[in-house]
Coordinates of C-alpha atoms and ligand atoms in Angstrom, one line a residue:
M1 CA -63.7 10.2 13.3
W2 CA -63.1 6.5 12.9
Y3 CA -65.1 4.0 15.0
P4 CA -63.9 0.4 15.5
C5 CA -67.4 -1.1 15.3
S6 CA -69.6 1.2 13.2
V7 CA -71.8 -1.6 12.0
G8 CA -72.5 -5.0 13.4
P9 CA -75.0 -6.8 15.6
S10 CA -76.7 -5.1 18.5
P11 CA -74.9 -5.6 21.8
F12 CA -78.4 -6.2 23.3
P13 CA -79.9 -9.5 22.2
H14 CA -83.4 -9.9 23.4
Q15 CA -84.9 -13.0 21.7
G16 CA -84.5 -16.4 23.3
P17 CA -81.8 -17.5 25.7
L18 CA -78.4 -15.8 25.7
E19 CA -75.1 -17.5 24.8
P20 CA -73.4 -18.6 28.1
A21 CA -70.7 -15.9 27.7
E22 CA -73.4 -13.2 27.3
V23 CA -74.9 -13.9 30.7
L24 CA -73.8 -10.9 32.8
G25 CA -74.8 -9.6 36.2
R26 CA -75.7 -13.1 37.4
D27 CA -72.4 -14.1 39.0
D28 CA -73.8 -14.8 42.5
L29 CA -76.7 -16.8 41.2
V30 CA -74.6 -18.9 38.8
E31 CA -72.0 -19.5 41.5
G32 CA -74.8 -20.6 44.0
L33 CA -76.3 -22.9 41.4
V34 CA -72.9 -24.4 40.6
R35 CA -72.3 -25.0 44.3
R36 CA -75.6 -26.7 44.8
V37 CA -75.2 -29.0 41.8
T38 CA -71.6 -29.8 43.0
N39 CA -73.0 -30.7 46.4
R40 CA -75.8 -32.7 44.7
R41 CA -78.6 -30.5 46.2
V42 CA -81.8 -30.9 44.1
T43 CA -82.5 -27.3 43.1
A44 CA -85.4 -25.4 41.6
L45 CA -84.9 -22.1 39.9
L46 CA -88.0 -19.9 40.1
G47 CA -88.8 -16.7 38.2
P48 CA -91.2 -15.2 35.7
R49 CA -90.9 -15.7 31.9
R50 CA -88.0 -13.9 30.2
Y51 CA -86.1 -13.4 33.4
G52 CA -83.1 -15.3 32.1
K53 CA -83.6 -18.7 33.6
T54 CA -82.7 -20.7 30.5
S55 CA -79.7 -18.5 29.9
V56 CA -78.5 -18.9 33.5
L57 CA -78.9 -22.7 33.3
Q58 CA -76.9 -23.0 30.1
R59 CA -74.2 -20.9 31.8
V60 CA -74.2 -23.2 34.8
A61 CA -73.9 -26.2 32.4
T62 CA -70.9 -24.5 30.8
E63 CA -69.3 -23.7 34.2
L64 CA -69.7 -27.3 35.2
G65 CA -67.6 -28.4 32.3
G66 CA -66.8 -31.7 33.9
L67 CA -70.4 -32.7 34.0
H68 CA -72.3 -33.8 30.9
T69 CA -75.6 -32.1 30.5
V70 CA -79.0 -33.5 29.5
F71 CA -81.2 -30.5 28.9
V72 CA -84.9 -31.3 28.9
D73 CA -87.4 -28.6 27.8
F74 CA -90.9 -29.1 29.2
Y75 CA -92.3 -26.0 27.6
E76 CA -96.1 -26.5 27.2
V77 CA -95.8 -30.3 27.8
T78 CA -99.3 -31.7 27.7
S79 CA -99.2 -35.5 28.1
M80 CA -97.1 -38.4 29.3
A81 CA -96.2 -39.2 25.7
D82 CA -95.2 -35.6 25.1
A83 CA -93.0 -35.7 28.3
A84 CA -91.4 -39.0 27.1
V85 CA -90.6 -37.4 23.7
R86 CA -88.9 -34.4 25.5
F87 CA -86.6 -36.8 27.4
D88 CA -86.0 -38.9 24.3
Q89 CA -85.0 -35.8 22.3
A90 CA -82.8 -34.5 25.2
L91 CA -80.9 -37.8 25.4
A92 CA -80.6 -38.1 21.7
A93 CA -79.1 -34.5 21.6
A94 CA -76.4 -35.4 24.2
T95 CA -72.9 -35.4 23.0
G96 CA -69.5 -37.0 23.9
P97 CA -69.2 -39.9 26.3
L98 CA -72.7 -39.3 27.6
A99 CA -74.2 -39.9 24.2
R100 CA -72.5 -43.3 23.9
L101 CA -73.5 -44.3 27.4
A102 CA -77.1 -43.2 26.9
R103 CA -77.4 -45.1 23.6
R104 CA -76.0 -48.2 25.2
F105 CA -78.3 -48.2 28.2
A106 CA -81.2 -47.3 25.9
V107 CA -80.6 -50.5 23.9
E108 CA -80.7 -52.5 27.1
V109 CA -84.2 -51.4 27.7
S110 CA -85.1 -51.7 24.0
L111 CA -85.2 -48.0 23.2
N112 CA -83.9 -46.4 20.1
L113 CA -83.0 -42.8 21.1
G114 CA -84.4 -40.0 19.0
A115 CA -87.1 -42.2 17.3
L116 CA -89.9 -41.9 19.9
R117 CA -91.7 -39.1 18.2
I118 CA -92.1 -41.1 15.0
A119 CA -92.9 -44.3 16.8
L120 CA -95.7 -42.6 18.8
A121 CA -97.2 -41.3 15.5
G122 CA -97.2 -44.7 13.9
P123 CA -100.0 -47.4 13.7
A124 CA -101.8 -48.0 17.0
R125 CA -100.7 -51.7 17.2
N126 CA -97.0 -50.8 17.1
R127 CA -97.3 -47.7 19.3
P128 CA -95.2 -47.9 22.5
D129 CA -96.9 -47.4 25.8
P130 CA -95.8 -43.8 26.9
R131 CA -95.7 -44.8 30.5
L132 CA -93.3 -47.7 29.9
V133 CA -91.2 -45.6 27.6
L134 CA -90.9 -42.7 30.1
H135 CA -90.0 -45.2 32.7
G136 CA -87.3 -46.7 30.5
L137 CA -85.9 -43.2 29.6
L138 CA -85.6 -42.2 33.2
E139 CA -83.8 -45.5 33.9
V140 CA -81.4 -44.6 31.1
I141 CA -80.7 -41.3 32.7
V142 CA -80.0 -42.8 36.1
K143 CA -77.7 -45.5 34.7
T144 CA -75.9 -42.9 32.6
A145 CA -75.4 -40.6 35.6
M146 CA -74.0 -43.5 37.6
S147 CA -71.4 -44.1 34.9
A148 CA -70.4 -40.5 34.1
P149 CA -70.9 -37.2 36.0
T150 CA -74.2 -35.9 34.7
L151 CA -76.2 -32.7 35.1
L152 CA -79.9 -33.1 34.3
V153 CA -81.8 -29.8 33.7
I154 CA -85.5 -29.8 33.5
D155 CA -86.6 -26.4 32.1
E156 CA -90.2 -25.1 32.2
F157 CA -91.0 -27.8 34.8
S158 CA -94.2 -26.0 35.9
S159 CA -95.9 -27.3 32.7
V160 CA -95.8 -30.7 34.4
A161 CA -98.5 -29.8 36.8
R162 CA -101.0 -30.3 34.0
V163 CA -99.9 -33.9 33.3
D164 CA -100.8 -36.7 35.5
G165 CA -98.1 -39.1 36.5
V166 CA -95.0 -37.4 35.1
A167 CA -93.7 -35.7 38.2
D168 CA -94.5 -38.9 40.2
A169 CA -92.6 -41.1 37.7
M170 CA -89.6 -38.7 37.9
R171 CA -89.7 -38.8 41.7
T172 CA -89.8 -42.6 41.7
A173 CA -86.9 -42.8 39.3
F174 CA -84.7 -40.1 41.0
Q175 CA -85.5 -40.2 44.7
H176 CA -82.8 -42.8 45.6
H177 CA -80.4 -41.4 43.0
Y178 CA -80.4 -37.7 43.6
R179 CA -76.8 -38.0 44.9
D180 CA -75.7 -39.6 41.6
L181 CA -76.7 -36.8 39.4
G182 CA -76.9 -33.0 39.4
L183 CA -80.5 -32.0 39.1
I184 CA -81.9 -28.5 38.5
F185 CA -85.5 -27.7 37.7
A186 CA -86.6 -24.3 36.4
G187 CA -90.1 -22.9 35.9
S188 CA -91.8 -19.8 34.8
Q189 CA -94.9 -19.9 36.9
P190 CA -93.4 -19.1 40.4
S191 CA -96.5 -20.0 42.4
M192 CA -97.0 -23.2 40.5
M193 CA -93.4 -24.1 41.1
R194 CA -93.7 -23.4 44.8
T195 CA -96.7 -25.7 45.0
L196 CA -95.0 -28.4 43.1
F197 CA -92.0 -28.3 45.4
T198 CA -93.7 -27.8 48.7
D199 CA -96.9 -29.9 48.4
R200 CA -95.3 -33.1 47.3
P201 CA -94.5 -35.9 49.6
Q202 CA -91.0 -36.0 51.1
P203 CA -88.4 -36.9 50.2
F204 CA -87.3 -35.4 46.9
Y205 CA -89.3 -32.5 45.6
G206 CA -90.0 -31.3 49.2
Q207 CA -86.3 -31.2 49.9
A208 CA -85.3 -29.2 46.9
D209 CA -83.6 -25.8 47.5
L210 CA -85.8 -23.1 46.0
V211 CA -83.8 -20.3 44.4
D212 CA -85.4 -17.1 43.0
I213 CA -84.0 -15.4 39.9
G214 CA -84.7 -11.8 40.7
P215 CA -84.6 -8.8 38.4
L216 CA -81.3 -7.4 37.2
S217 CA -79.8 -5.0 39.7
P218 CA -79.2 -1.3 38.8
A219 CA -75.4 -2.1 38.9
A220 CA -75.8 -5.0 36.5
I221 CA -77.8 -2.9 34.1
E222 CA -75.2 -0.1 34.4
G223 CA -72.4 -2.5 33.5
I224 CA -74.3 -4.3 30.6
V225 CA -75.6 -1.2 29.0
S226 CA -72.5 1.0 29.4
D227 CA -70.3 -1.8 28.0
G228 CA -72.6 -2.4 25.1
F229 CA -72.6 1.2 24.1
A230 CA -68.9 1.7 24.7
A231 CA -68.1 -1.4 22.6
T232 CA -70.0 0.1 19.6
A233 CA -68.5 3.6 19.9
R234 CA -71.4 5.2 21.7
R235 CA -72.0 6.3 25.3
A236 CA -74.9 5.1 27.4
G237 CA -75.0 8.3 29.5
R238 CA -78.0 8.2 31.9
L239 CA -79.7 5.4 29.9
P240 CA -79.1 2.6 32.5
A241 CA -81.0 4.7 35.1
L242 CA -83.9 5.4 32.7
L243 CA -84.1 1.7 31.9
F244 CA -84.2 0.7 35.5
N245 CA -86.8 3.3 36.3
F246 CA -89.0 2.0 33.5
A247 CA -88.4 -1.8 33.5
A248 CA -87.5 -2.4 37.2
G249 CA -84.7 -4.8 36.1
H250 CA -86.9 -7.1 33.9
P251 CA -84.1 -8.6 31.9
Q252 CA -85.7 -9.1 28.5
R253 CA -87.5 -5.8 28.5
T254 CA -84.4 -4.0 29.7
M255 CA -82.5 -5.5 26.8
Q256 CA -85.2 -4.8 24.2
L257 CA -85.4 -1.1 25.3
A258 CA -81.6 -0.8 25.4
D259 CA -81.5 -2.2 21.9
A260 CA -84.2 0.2 20.6
C261 CA -82.3 3.2 22.2
W262 CA -79.0 1.9 20.9
S263 CA -80.3 1.7 17.3
H264 CA -81.6 5.3 17.6
T265 CA -78.2 6.5 18.9
P266 CA -75.7 7.6 16.1
L267 CA -72.0 6.7 16.4
G268 CA -70.5 8.9 19.0
G269 CA -73.9 9.8 20.4
V270 CA -75.3 9.4 23.9
G271 CA -78.0 6.7 24.7
D272 CA -80.3 8.8 26.8
D273 CA -80.9 11.2 24.0
A274 CA -82.6 8.3 22.2
W275 CA -84.8 7.3 25.2
A276 CA -88.0 8.8 23.8
D277 CA -87.5 7.3 20.4
G278 CA -86.5 3.9 21.8
L279 CA -89.5 3.8 24.1
D280 CA -91.8 4.8 21.3
A281 CA -90.4 2.1 19.1
V282 CA -91.0 -0.6 21.7
R283 CA -94.5 0.7 22.5
R284 CA -95.4 0.6 18.8
A285 CA -93.9 -2.8 18.2
S286 CA -95.7 -4.4 21.2
A287 CA -99.0 -2.6 21.2
D288 CA -101.0 -5.2 19.3
A289 CA -99.6 -8.1 21.4
M290 CA -100.4 -6.2 24.7
E291 CA -103.9 -5.5 23.5
R292 CA -104.4 -9.2 22.7
L293 CA -102.9 -10.3 26.0
F294 CA -105.0 -7.9 27.9
S295 CA -108.3 -8.8 26.2
S296 CA -107.6 -12.5 26.6
R297 CA -108.2 -12.0 30.3
N298 CA -111.6 -12.1 31.9
L299 CA -113.3 -8.9 33.2
S300 CA -112.2 -9.4 36.8
E301 CA -108.6 -10.1 35.7
R302 CA -108.6 -7.0 33.5
R303 CA -109.8 -4.9 36.4
V304 CA -107.1 -6.4 38.6
L305 CA -104.4 -5.7 35.9
R306 CA -105.6 -2.1 35.6
S307 CA -105.7 -1.5 39.3
A308 CA -102.3 -3.1 39.9
A309 CA -100.6 -1.2 37.0
I310 CA -102.1 2.1 38.2
S311 CA -102.0 1.8 42.0
G312 CA -99.9 -1.2 42.9
S313 CA -102.8 -2.7 44.8
V314 CA -106.2 -4.4 44.2
H315 CA -107.9 -3.0 47.3
G316 CA -107.6 0.7 47.1
R317 CA -109.4 3.7 45.5
E318 CA -108.5 2.5 42.0
A319 CA -110.1 -0.8 42.6
E320 CA -113.2 0.9 43.8
L321 CA -113.4 3.1 40.7
L322 CA -113.2 0.0 38.6
D323 CA -116.0 -1.7 40.6
L324 CA -113.6 -4.5 41.6
G325 CA -115.1 -6.3 44.6
K326 CA -112.9 -7.7 47.4
S327 CA -113.4 -11.3 46.7
P328 CA -113.0 -11.3 42.9
A329 CA -110.0 -9.0 43.4
T330 CA -108.3 -11.5 45.6
S331 CA -109.0 -14.6 43.5
S332 CA -108.1 -12.9 40.2
R333 CA -104.9 -11.5 41.7
D334 CA -103.9 -14.9 42.9
A335 CA -104.7 -16.5 39.5
L336 CA -102.5 -13.9 37.8
R337 CA -99.8 -14.4 40.3
D338 CA -99.9 -18.1 39.7
V339 CA -99.2 -17.7 36.1
G340 CA -96.5 -15.1 36.7
E341 CA -98.3 -12.0 35.3
L342 CA -98.3 -10.3 38.7
A343 CA -95.8 -10.3 41.5
V344 CA -95.5 -8.7 44.9
V345 CA -92.3 -6.7 45.1
D346 CA -91.4 -4.9 48.3
G347 CA -95.1 -5.1 49.4
V348 CA -96.3 -3.6 46.1
L349 CA -98.3 -5.5 43.6
R350 CA -96.7 -5.2 40.2
V351 CA -97.5 -6.2 36.6
V352 CA -94.4 -8.3 35.9
D353 CA -94.0 -7.1 32.3
P354 CA -93.2 -3.4 32.4
V355 CA -94.3 -2.9 28.8
L356 CA -97.8 -4.3 29.6
A357 CA -98.0 -2.1 32.7
D358 CA -97.0 0.9 30.5
W359 CA -99.6 -0.1 27.9
I360 CA -102.3 -0.2 30.5
R361 CA -101.3 3.2 31.9
Q362 CA -101.2 4.7 28.4
R363 CA -104.5 3.1 27.3
F364 CA -106.4 4.0 30.4
P365 CA -105.3 7.4 31.4
L366 CA -105.7 8.5 35.0
Ligands
ADP1 N1 -78.0 -11.8 32.5 C1 -78.7 -11.2 31.6 N2 -78.3 -10.0 31.1 C2 -79.0 -9.3 30.2 N3 -80.1 -9.7 29.6 C3 -80.6 -10.9 30.0 C4 -79.9 -11.7 31.0 N4 -80.6 -12.8 31.2 C5 -81.7 -12.8 30.3 N5 -81.6 -11.6 29.6 C6 -82.6 -11.2 28.6 O1 -83.8 -12.0 28.7 C7 -84.1 -12.7 27.5 C8 -84.7 -14.0 27.8 O2 -83.8 -14.8 28.5 P1 -84.2 -16.4 28.8 O3 -83.0 -17.0 29.4 O4 -84.8 -17.0 27.6 O5 -85.4 -16.2 29.9 P2 -86.3 -17.3 30.6 O6 -85.7 -18.6 30.3 O7 -86.4 -16.9 32.0 O8 -87.7 -17.1 29.8 C9 -82.7 -12.7 26.8 O9 -82.9 -12.8 25.3 C10 -82.1 -11.4 27.2 O10 -82.6 -10.4 26.4
MG2 MG1 -86.6 -20.3 29.3

């Protein structure tokens, strides 16, 4: 038999953000974000790591083709200088009319876009003051947005909680201009994001719309997985249901497992026949990382993770068996929720990463 796509890349990419055209099953979310930006609602997209936030934001930027995008990545930003560098790099990476405008306004405030990282590493007497530079860069963004329709995306904004003064500088710069630019924040630490957007003084952060990116629905997974198998001359069979059952819609883990099953499915074969091999491959590939992640937690957090993975709670019989007291249970649970390792879904406490949950259940048998 002849197959149209016998070799070629996997239909299930699972490292880094997707190309805008690859973002499937998120139509309502994308549409809602586009509507908010169009109406100039300041918006914050909340969800755990690897849930597809960056992918969705890039898709939103594509859909809003008439707006020029400045995409700032605050991943692990640790200082005001670091934050200024991220803005500088984002503006320097802009293309088209936005690039020309940004350069022009930068010259007006004596900034040379794209050169900040080097200037900050130079001799102390020539080193620019990060606070002033950040201020200047924010001014460049506002002026640019007032001259050309602009979308400003701040990804991994939760990192800003560690850095004094950056969120305040942004509020000062944007609070009277939020109608002049589309503004979306995204962050991977849902509780931290909620705190950032609800504890801050009005107006601005406190007025943002908070939008959750949830897991992929069973229907979305059915579509993505069936189409991926069909496009490469295979059939998914019951695989989408097996994936949802295991990964509960976690986008990156779903795709990683789909990919592992796909690569164990011969041409013309059926995906669910490869489930055991695919799962085994993912378990083996991730075991060391899971072990390191688990052992990097303190004792109380490890007990909480075990109790949550096994019983969905930190206050039941499992917690008792692990000698997990009420008060450490609550504080470690909250700490792990703050960093997005745990989440409450339909009243049940869950380990967000299904592969970590599985590793715990395998490692500590009932
Ligand atoms: N809509 C989607 N459909 C299928 N897989 C997705 C989707 N969104 C994200 N993913 C998977 O999750 C991975 C991480 O996406 P990314 O956008 O980087 O997440 P985040 O920014 O939330 O950390 C992607 O490589 C892909 O495997
Ligand atoms: Mg991301």
